Short mmCIF file of C-alpha atoms and ligand atoms in Angstrom, two decimals:
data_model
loop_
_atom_site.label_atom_id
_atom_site.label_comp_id
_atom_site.label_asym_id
_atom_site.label_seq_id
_atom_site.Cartn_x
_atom_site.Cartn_y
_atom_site.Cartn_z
CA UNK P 1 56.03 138.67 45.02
CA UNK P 2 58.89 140.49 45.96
CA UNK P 3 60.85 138.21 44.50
CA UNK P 4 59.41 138.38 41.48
CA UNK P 5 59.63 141.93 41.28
CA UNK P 6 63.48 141.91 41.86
CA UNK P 7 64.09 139.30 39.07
CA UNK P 8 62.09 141.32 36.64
CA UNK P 9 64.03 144.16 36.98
CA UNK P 10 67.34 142.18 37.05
CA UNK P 11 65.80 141.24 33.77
CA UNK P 12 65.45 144.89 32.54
CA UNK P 13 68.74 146.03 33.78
CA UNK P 14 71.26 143.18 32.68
CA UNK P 15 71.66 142.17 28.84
CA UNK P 16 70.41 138.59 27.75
CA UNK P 17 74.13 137.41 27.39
CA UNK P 18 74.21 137.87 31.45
CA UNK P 19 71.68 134.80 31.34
CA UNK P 20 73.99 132.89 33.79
CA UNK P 21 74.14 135.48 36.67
CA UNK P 22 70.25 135.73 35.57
CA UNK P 23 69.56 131.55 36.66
CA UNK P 24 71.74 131.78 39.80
CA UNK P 25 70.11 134.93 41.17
CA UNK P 26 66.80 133.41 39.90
CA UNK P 27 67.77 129.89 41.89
CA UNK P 28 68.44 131.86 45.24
CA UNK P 29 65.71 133.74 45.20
CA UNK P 30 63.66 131.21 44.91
CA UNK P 31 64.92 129.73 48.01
CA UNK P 32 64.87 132.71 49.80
CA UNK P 33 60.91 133.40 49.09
CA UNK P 34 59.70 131.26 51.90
CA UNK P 35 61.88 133.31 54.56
CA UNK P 36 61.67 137.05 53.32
CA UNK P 37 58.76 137.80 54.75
CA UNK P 38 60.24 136.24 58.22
CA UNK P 39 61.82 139.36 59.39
CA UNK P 40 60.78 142.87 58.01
CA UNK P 41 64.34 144.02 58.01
CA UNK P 42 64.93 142.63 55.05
CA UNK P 43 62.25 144.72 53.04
CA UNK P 44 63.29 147.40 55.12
CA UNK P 45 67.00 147.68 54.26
CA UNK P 46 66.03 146.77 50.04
CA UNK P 47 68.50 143.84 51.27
CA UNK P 48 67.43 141.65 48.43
CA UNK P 49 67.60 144.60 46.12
CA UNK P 50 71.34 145.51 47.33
CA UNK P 51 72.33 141.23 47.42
CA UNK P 52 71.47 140.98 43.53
CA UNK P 53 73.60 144.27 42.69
CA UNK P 54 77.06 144.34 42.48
CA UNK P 55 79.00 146.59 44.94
CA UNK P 56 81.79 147.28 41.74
CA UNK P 57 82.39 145.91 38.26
CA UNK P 58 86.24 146.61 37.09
CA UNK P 59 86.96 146.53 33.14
CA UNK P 60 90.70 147.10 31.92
CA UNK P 61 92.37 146.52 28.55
CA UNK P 62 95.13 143.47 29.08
CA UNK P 63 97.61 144.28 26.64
CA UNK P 64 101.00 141.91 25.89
CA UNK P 65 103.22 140.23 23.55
CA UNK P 66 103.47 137.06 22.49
CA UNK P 67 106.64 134.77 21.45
CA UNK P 68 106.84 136.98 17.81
CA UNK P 69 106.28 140.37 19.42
CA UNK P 70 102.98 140.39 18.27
CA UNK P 71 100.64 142.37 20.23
CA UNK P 72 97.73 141.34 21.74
CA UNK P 73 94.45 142.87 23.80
CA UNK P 74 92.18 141.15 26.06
CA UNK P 75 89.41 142.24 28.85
CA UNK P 76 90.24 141.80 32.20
CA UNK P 77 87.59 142.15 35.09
CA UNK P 78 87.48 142.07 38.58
CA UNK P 79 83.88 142.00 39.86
CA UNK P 80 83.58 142.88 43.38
CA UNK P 81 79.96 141.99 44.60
CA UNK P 82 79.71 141.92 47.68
CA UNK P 83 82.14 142.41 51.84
CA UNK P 84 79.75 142.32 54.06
CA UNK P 85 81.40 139.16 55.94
CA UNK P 86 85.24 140.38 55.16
CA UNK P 87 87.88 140.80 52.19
CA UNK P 88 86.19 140.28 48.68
CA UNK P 89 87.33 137.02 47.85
CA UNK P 90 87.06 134.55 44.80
CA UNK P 91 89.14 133.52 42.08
CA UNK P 92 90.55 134.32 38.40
CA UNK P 93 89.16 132.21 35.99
CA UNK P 94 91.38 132.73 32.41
CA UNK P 95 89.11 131.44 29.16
CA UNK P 96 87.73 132.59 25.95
CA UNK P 97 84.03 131.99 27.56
CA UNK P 98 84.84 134.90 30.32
CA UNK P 99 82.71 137.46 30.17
CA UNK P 100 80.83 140.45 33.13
CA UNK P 101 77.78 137.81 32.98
CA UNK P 102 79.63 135.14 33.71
CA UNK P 103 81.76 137.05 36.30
CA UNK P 104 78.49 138.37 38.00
CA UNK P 105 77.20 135.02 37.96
CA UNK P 106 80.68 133.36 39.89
CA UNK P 107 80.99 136.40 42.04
CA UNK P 108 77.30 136.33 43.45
CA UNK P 109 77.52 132.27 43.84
CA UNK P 110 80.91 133.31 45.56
CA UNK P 111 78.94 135.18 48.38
CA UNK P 112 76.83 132.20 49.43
CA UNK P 113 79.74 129.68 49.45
CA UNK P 114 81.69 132.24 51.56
CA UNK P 115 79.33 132.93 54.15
CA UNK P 116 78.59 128.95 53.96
CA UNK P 117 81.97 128.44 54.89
CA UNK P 118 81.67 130.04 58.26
CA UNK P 119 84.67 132.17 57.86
CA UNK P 120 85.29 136.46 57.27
CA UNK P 121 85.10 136.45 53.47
CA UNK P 122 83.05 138.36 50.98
CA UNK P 123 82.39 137.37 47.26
CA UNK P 124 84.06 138.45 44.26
CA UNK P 125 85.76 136.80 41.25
CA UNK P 126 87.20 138.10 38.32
CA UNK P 127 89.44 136.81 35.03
CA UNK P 128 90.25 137.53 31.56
CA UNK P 129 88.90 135.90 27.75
CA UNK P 130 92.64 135.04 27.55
CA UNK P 131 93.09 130.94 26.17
CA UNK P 132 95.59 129.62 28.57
CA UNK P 133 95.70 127.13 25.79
CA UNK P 134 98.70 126.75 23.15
CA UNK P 135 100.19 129.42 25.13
CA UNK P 136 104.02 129.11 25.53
CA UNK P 137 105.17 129.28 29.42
CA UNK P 138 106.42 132.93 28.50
CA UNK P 139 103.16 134.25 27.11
CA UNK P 140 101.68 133.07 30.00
CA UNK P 141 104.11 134.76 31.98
CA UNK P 142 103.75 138.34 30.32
CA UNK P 143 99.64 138.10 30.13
CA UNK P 144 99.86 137.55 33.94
CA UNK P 145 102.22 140.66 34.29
CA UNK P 146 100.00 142.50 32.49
CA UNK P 147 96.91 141.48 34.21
CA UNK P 148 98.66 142.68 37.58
CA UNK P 149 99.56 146.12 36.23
CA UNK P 150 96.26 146.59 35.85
CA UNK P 151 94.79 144.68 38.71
CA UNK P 152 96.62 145.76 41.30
CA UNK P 153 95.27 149.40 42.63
CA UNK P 154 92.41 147.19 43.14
CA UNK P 155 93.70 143.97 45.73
CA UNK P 156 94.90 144.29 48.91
CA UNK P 157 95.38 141.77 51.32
CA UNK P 158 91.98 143.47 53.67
CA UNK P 159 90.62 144.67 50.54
CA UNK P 160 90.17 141.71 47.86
CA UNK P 161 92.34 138.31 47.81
CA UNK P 162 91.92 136.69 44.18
CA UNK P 163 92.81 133.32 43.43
CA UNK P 164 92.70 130.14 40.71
CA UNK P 165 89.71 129.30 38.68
CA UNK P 166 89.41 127.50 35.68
CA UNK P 167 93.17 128.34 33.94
CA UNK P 168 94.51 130.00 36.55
CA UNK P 169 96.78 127.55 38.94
CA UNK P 170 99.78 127.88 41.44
CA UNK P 171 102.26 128.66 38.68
CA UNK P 172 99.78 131.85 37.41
CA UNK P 173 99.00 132.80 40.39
CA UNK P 174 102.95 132.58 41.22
CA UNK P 175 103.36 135.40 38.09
CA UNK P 176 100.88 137.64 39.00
CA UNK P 177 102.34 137.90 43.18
CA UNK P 178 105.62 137.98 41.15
CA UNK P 179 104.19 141.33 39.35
CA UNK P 180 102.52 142.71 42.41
CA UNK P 181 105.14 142.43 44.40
CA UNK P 182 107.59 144.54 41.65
CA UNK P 183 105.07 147.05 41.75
CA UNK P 184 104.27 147.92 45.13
CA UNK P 185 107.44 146.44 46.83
CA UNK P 186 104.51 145.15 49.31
CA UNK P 187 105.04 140.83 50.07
CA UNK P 188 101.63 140.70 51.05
CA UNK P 189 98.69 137.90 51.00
CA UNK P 190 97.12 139.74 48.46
CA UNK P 191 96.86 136.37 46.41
CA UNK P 192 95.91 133.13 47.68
CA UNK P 193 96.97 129.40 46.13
CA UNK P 194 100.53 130.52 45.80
CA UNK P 195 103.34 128.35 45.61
CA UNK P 196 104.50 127.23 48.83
CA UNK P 197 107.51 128.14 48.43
CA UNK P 198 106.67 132.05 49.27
CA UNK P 199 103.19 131.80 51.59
CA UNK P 200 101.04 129.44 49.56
CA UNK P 201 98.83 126.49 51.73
CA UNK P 202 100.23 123.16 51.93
CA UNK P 203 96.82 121.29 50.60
CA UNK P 204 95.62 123.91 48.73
CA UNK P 205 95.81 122.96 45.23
CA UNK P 206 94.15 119.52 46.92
CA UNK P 207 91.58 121.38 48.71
CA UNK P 208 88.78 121.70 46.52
CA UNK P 209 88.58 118.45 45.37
CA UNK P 210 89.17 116.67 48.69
CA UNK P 211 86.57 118.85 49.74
CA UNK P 212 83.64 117.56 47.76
CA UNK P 213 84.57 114.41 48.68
CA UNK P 214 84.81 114.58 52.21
CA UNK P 215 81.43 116.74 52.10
CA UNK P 216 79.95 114.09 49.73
CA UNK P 217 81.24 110.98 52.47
CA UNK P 218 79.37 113.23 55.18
CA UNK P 219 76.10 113.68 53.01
CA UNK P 220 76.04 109.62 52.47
CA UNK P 221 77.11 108.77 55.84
CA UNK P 222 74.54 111.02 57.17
CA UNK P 223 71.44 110.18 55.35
CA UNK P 224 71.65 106.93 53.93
CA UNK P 225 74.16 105.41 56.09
CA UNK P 226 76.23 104.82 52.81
CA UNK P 227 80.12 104.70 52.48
CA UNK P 228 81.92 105.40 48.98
CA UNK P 229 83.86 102.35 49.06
CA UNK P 230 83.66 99.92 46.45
CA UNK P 231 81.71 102.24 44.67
CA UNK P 232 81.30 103.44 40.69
CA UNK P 233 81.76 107.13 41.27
CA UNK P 234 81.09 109.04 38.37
CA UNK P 235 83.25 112.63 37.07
CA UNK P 236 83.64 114.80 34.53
CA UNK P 237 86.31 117.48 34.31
CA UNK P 238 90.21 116.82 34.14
CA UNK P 239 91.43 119.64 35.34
CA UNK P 240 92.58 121.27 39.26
CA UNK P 241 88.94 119.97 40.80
CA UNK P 242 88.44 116.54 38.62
CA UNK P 243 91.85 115.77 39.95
CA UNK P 244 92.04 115.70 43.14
CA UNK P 245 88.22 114.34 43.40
CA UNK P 246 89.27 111.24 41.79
CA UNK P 247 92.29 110.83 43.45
CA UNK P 248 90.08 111.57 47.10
CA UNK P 249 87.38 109.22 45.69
CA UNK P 250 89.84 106.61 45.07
CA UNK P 251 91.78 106.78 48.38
CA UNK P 252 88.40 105.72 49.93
CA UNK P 253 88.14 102.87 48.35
CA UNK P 254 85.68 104.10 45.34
CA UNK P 255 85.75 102.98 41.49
CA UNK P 256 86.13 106.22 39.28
CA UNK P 257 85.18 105.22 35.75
CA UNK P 258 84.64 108.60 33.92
CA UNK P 259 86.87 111.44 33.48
CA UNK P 260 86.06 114.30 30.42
CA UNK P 261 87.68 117.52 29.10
CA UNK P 262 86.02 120.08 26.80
CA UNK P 263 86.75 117.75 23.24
CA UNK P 264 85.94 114.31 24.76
CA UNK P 265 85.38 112.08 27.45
CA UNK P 266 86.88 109.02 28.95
CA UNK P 267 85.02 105.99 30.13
CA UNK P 268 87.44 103.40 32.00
CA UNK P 269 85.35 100.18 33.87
CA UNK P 270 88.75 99.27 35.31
CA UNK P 271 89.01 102.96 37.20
CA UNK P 272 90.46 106.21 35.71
CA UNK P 273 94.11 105.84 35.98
CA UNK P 274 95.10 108.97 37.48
CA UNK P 275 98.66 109.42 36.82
CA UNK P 276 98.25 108.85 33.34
CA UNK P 277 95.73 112.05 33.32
CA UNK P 278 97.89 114.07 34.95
CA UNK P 279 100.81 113.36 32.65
CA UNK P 280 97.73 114.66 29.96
CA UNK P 281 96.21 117.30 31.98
CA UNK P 282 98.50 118.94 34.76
CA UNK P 283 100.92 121.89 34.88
CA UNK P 284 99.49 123.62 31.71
CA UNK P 285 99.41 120.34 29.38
CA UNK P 286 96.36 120.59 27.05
CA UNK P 287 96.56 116.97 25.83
CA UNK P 288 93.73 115.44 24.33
CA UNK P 289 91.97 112.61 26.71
CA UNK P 290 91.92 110.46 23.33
CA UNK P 291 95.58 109.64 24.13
CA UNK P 292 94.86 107.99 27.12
CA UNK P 293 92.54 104.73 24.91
CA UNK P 294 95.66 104.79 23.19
CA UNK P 295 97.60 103.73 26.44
CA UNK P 296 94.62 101.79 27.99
CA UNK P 297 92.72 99.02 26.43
CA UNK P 298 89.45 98.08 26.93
CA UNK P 299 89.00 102.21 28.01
CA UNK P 300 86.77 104.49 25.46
CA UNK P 301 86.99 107.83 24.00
CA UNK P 302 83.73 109.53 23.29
CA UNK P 303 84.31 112.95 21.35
CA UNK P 304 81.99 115.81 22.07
CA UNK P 305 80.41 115.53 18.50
CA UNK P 306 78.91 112.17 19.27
CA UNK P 307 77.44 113.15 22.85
CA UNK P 308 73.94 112.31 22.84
CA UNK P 309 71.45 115.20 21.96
CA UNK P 310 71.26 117.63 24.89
CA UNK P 311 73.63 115.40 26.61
CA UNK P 312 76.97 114.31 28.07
CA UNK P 313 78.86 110.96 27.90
CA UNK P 314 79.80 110.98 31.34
CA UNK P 315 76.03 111.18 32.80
CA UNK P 316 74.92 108.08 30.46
CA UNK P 317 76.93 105.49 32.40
CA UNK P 318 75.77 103.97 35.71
CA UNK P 319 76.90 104.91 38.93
CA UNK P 320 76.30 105.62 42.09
CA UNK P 321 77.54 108.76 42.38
CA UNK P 322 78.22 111.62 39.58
CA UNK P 323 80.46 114.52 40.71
CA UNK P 324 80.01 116.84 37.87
CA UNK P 325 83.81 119.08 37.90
CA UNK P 326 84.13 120.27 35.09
CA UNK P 327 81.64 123.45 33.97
CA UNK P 328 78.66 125.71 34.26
CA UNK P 329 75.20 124.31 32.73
CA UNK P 330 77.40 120.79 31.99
CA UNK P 331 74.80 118.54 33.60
CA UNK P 332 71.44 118.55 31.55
CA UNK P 333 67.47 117.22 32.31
CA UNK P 334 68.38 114.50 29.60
CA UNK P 335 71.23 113.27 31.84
CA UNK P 336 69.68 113.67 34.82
CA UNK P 337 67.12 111.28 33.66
CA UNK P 338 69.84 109.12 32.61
CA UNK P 339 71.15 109.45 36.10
CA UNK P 340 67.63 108.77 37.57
CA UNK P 341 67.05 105.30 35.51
CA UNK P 342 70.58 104.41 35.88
CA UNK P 343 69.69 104.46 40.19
CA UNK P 344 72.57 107.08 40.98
CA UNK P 345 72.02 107.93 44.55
CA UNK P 346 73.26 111.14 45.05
CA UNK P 347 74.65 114.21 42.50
CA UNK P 348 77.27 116.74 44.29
CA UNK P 349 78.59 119.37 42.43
CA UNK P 350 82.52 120.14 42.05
CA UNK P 351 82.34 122.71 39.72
CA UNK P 352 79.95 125.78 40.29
CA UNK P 353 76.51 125.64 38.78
CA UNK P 354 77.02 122.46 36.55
CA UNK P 355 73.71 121.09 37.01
CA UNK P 356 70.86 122.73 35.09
CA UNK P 357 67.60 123.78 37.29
CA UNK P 358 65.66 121.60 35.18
CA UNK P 359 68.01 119.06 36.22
CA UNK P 360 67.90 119.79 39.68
CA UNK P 361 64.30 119.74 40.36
CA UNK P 362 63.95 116.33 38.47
CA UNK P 363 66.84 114.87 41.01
CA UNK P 364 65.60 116.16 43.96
CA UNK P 365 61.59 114.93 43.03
CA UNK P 366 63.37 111.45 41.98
CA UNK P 367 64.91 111.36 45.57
CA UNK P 368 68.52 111.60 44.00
CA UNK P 369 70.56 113.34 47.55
CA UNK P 370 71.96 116.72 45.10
CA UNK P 371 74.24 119.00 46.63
CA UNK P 372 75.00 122.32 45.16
CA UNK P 373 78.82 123.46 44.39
CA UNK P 374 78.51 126.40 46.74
CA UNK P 375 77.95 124.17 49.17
CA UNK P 376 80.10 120.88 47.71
CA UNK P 377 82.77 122.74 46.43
CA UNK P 378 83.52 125.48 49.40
CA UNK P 379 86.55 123.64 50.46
CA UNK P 380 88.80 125.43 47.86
CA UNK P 381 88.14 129.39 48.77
CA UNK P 382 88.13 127.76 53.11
CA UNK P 383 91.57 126.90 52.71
CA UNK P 384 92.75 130.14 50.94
CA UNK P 385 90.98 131.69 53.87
CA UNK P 386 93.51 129.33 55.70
CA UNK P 387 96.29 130.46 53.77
CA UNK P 388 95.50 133.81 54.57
CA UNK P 389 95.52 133.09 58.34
CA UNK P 390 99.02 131.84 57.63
CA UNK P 391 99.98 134.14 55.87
CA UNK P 392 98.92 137.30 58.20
CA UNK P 393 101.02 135.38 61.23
CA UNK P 394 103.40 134.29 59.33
CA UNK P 395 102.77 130.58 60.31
CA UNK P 396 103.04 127.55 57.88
CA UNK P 397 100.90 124.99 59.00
CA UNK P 398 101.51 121.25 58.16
CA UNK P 399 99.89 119.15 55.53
CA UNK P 400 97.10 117.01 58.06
CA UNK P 401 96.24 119.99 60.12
CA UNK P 402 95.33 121.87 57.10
CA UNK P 403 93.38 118.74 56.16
CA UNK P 404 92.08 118.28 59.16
CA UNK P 405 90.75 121.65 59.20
CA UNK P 406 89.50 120.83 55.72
CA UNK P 407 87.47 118.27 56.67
CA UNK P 408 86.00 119.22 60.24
CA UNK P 409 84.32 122.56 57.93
CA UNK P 410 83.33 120.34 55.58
CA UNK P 411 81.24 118.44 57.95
CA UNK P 412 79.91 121.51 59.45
CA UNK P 413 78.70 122.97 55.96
CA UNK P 414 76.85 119.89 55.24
CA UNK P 415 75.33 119.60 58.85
CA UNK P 416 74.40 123.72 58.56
CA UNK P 417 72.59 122.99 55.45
CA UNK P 418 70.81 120.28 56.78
CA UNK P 419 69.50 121.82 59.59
CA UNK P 420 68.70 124.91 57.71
CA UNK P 421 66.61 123.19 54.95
CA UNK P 422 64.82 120.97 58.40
CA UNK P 423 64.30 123.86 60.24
CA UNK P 424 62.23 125.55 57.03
CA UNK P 425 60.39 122.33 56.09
CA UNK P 426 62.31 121.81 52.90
CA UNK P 427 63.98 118.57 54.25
CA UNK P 428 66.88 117.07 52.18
CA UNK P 429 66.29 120.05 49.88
CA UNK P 430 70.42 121.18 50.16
CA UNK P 431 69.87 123.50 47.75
CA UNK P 432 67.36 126.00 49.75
CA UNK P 433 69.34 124.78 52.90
CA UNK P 434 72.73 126.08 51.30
CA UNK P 435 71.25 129.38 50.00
CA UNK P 436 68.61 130.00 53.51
CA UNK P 437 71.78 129.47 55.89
CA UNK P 438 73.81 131.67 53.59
CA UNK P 439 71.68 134.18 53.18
CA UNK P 440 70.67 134.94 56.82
CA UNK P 441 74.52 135.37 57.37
CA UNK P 442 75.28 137.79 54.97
CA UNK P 443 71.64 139.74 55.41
CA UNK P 444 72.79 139.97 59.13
CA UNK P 445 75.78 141.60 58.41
CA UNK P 446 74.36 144.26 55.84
CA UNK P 447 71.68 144.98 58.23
CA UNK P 448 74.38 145.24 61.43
CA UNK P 449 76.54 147.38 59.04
CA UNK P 450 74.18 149.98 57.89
CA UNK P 451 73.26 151.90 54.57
N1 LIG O 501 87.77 129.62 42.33
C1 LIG O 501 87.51 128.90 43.54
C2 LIG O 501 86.03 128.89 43.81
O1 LIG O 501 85.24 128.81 42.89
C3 LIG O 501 88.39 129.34 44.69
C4 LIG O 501 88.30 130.78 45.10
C5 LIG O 501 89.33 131.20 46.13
O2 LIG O 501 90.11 130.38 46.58
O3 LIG O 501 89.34 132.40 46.45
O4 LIG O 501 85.58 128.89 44.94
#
C-alpha cells in the first residue's frame, strides 16, 4: 500500500523519459514491501518517501573545442542522491544515451550497492551526452577540462568522489584530477580510478570485473556446489567490465564463448581470445568486433540488425553461465527463455540493471541462481573506497592485498544477501536479499541522523 502510493507519485512527479529510475525504484520497492511495516520508524521518518528523492540534481552547460576550433555544448550532471552512509560516491558515465533519468536511475542503484558493500559510502553518479567515440585524444582532453571547471565546486574528497562508468576510464579520469588540481591547487582524492602513477588503486581498473566473478564462484560454490571450471561462460559487453570478467572467468579454468559491443556480437566455441579484443576495444579504440572473424576462423559476427526480435545474440547460445556486462535493459524475457531452455544455471549481472524484470521473475521461477549488479558488480566502487583509504594515508597497497580484500567482500556480499533473503522467507531470491540488507543499512542511518 504504501508502496504503491510512493510509486504513483514518483509517477506524477518524474517525466516518462525517467522510465529507468521509474523500474529500479519500482524493483526495490517491491522488495522492501514485505519489511516496511516491520518497524514503524520507517513510516515515521517518510524514509521511503526521502530514499526515492534525490538529495541534489546538478545541470551545467559543458562547453569546448574540438580539433577545428569548432565549438561545442553538452549537459553535464552530477546527481547526488543520497550520504547517509558517507561521501556521495559513484561514477561518470560519458554517452549520447546520458540523460537526469538515467542518472537518477544509476545514482539510486548506487545507494544499495554502497551500503551492500559494507563500507562509508553514499550514492551518486553523474556524466555527460558527450560520444567518447571518434573523439581525437585532445578533444577528449579539453571536454574533460571542461567538465571539471564546472564540476568541481561540487567534489571534495568528504563531500562526493566520482569515478569511471561507461566512457570514462583511468586516462579520463587522469584529465579531469589533472583540471581539478589546476584549479584548486588541492592534490586531493577527490577522484577515484586514477592512474597509479599519482594515487590511483593497483587492481582497480580489474576490480569490477574480477569482482563478479569471484562473487559469481561464491554464489555456485555455495548453493550448488558448482565450480566455473571447464565451463561455457557466457558475456556480453567489451568494454572496462566485459574485460576483465573474461579474463577472471578464464583464469579459473572457464570457456568464454561470447563477447558483444553496441553494433555486433562475437560468438567464438574455441573461447574469446582476449588479447585480440583488447587490441579492438581498450584505451579508447572503438573498433568494430567484426574485425576479430576476420582474424579468427571458425568465430562469428552477428550484427545488431539480425538479433532476433526482442533479443540478443549473446543470450541465444548455450551456457552455463551468462554474465550480462555490457548495458541497462540488455537482457530481455525472450532471452531469458532462451537461457531457461538452453539449462543456464545461474545469470549474474556485470553491468547495472541489464536484465529486464520480466526477465528476472521468469529466471528466478525457472530456478536459474540470478544475481543483481548491485550486488554482482559492487566490487568496482569497494575498491575506489580502497583507493580512497590509500589515498587519505597516503599508503599504496600492493596488487594481492588489494585483491585479497577484493575477494574476502565479495564473499561477504553474497553471504549478507543470502542470509537476508533466508531470514525474510524469500530464499535464493538475491534480488530482495540485495535490496532488504541494503535498505535496513541506509534506513538506519537516516533514522540515527535525523530530519
Ligand atoms: N561506475 C561504477 C559503478 O557502477 C564504479 C563507481 C565508483 O567506483 O565510484 O559502480
Amino acid at each position: 500500500m504504501v508502496v504503491e502510493k510512493i510509486l504513483a507519485s514518483l509517477e506524477k512527479s518524474n517525466c516518462v523519459t525517467d522510465n529507468t529510475f521509474l523500474q529500479a525504484v519500482s524493483e526495490v520497492l517491491t522488495s522492501l514491501e514485505p519489511i516496511v511495516k516491520t518497524d514503524s520508524r520507517y513510516e515515521q521518518f517518510a524514509i521511503l518517501e526521502r530514499l526515492v528523492t534525490p538529495d541534489r540534481i546538478i545541470q551545467f552547460k559543458v562547453q569546448w573545442l574540438d580539433d577545428n576550433n569548432q565549438v561545442h555544448i553538452n549537459n553535464g550532471y552530477r546527481i547526488q542522491f543520497n550520504n547517509s552512509l558517507g561521501p556521495y560516491k559513484g561514477g561518470l558515465r560519458f554517452h549520447p544515451s546520458v540523460s537526469t533519468g538515467v542518472l537518477k536511475f544509476l545514482a539510486f542503484e548506487q545507494i544499495f550497492k554502497n551500503s551492500l558493500t559494507g563500507l562509508p559510502i553514499g550514492g551518486a553518479k553523474g556524466g555527460s551526452d558527450f560520444d567518447p567515440k571518434g573523439k581525437s585524444d585532445y578533444e577528449i582532453m579539453r571536454f574533460c577540462r571542461a567538465f571539471m571547471r564546472e564540476l568541481y565546486p561540487y567534489i571534495g574528497a568528504r563531500v562526493d568522489v566520482p569515478a569511471g562508468d561507461i566512457g570514462v576510464g583511468a586516462k579520463e579520469i587522469g584529465y579531469l584530477f589533472g583540471e581539478y588540481k589546476r584549479i584548486t591547487h588541492n592534490y586531493d582524492g577527490v577522484l577515484s580510478g586514477k592512474p597509479y602513477a599519482f594515487g590511483g588503486s593497483l587492481m582497480r581498473p580489474q576490480a569490477t570485473g574480477y569482482g563478479v566473478v569471484y562473487f559469481a564462484r561464491e554464489m555456485l560454490a555455495q548453493e550448488l556446489q558448482e565450480s566455473l571450471e571447464g565451463k561455457i561462460c557466457t558475456v556480453s559487453g567489451a568494454g572496462n567490465v566485459a574485460i576483465h570478467t573474461i579474463e577472471k572467468l578464464q583464469q579459473l579454468g572457464a570457456l568464454v564463448v561470447t563477447c558483444s559491443d553496441s553494433e555486433g556480437s562475437i560468438y567464438d566455441p574455441r573461447g574469446i581470445d582476449l588479447s585480440l579484443v583488447r587490441e579492438l576495444k581498450e584505451e579508447g579504440r572503438h573498433l568494430s568486433l567484426e574485425k576479430y572473424v576476420e582474424r579468427i576462423p571458425g568465430s562469428l559476427y552477428t550484427k545488431k540488425s539480425d538479433y532476433p526480435q526482442n533479443g540478443h545474440a549473446v543470450w541465444q547460445v548455450p551456457c552455463f553461465a551468462a554474465f550480462p556486462c555490457a548495458t541497462q535493459n540488455e537482457l530481455s524475457f525472450l532471452d531469458a527463455q532462451k537461457l531457461v531452455e538452453n539449462g543456464c544455471v545461474s545469470v549474474v549481472e556485470g553491468a547495472n540493471m541489464p536484465t529486464t524484470p520480466d526477465a528476472i521473475e521468469l529466471l528466478q521461477r525457472e530456478g536459474v541462481l540470478f544475481s543483481p549488479g548491485k550486488a554482482s558488480n559492487a566490487g568496482g566502487v569497494a575498491v575506489s573506497e580502497f583507493e580512497m583509504s590509500q589515498n587519505a594515508s597516503m599508503e599504496k597497497w600492493d596488487f594481492d592485498k588489494v585483491d585479497r580484500k577484493l575477494d574476502e567482500l565479495m564473499r561477504q556480499i553474497y553471504k549478507r544477501i543470502a542470509l537476508t533473503a533466508k531470514e525474510y522467507g524469500v530464499e535464493r531470491n538475491f534480488v530482495d536479499g540485495a535490496n532488504i540488507a541494503a535498505f535496513k543499512r541506509v534506513a538506519e542511518a537516516m533514522i540515527l541522523e535525523g530530519v
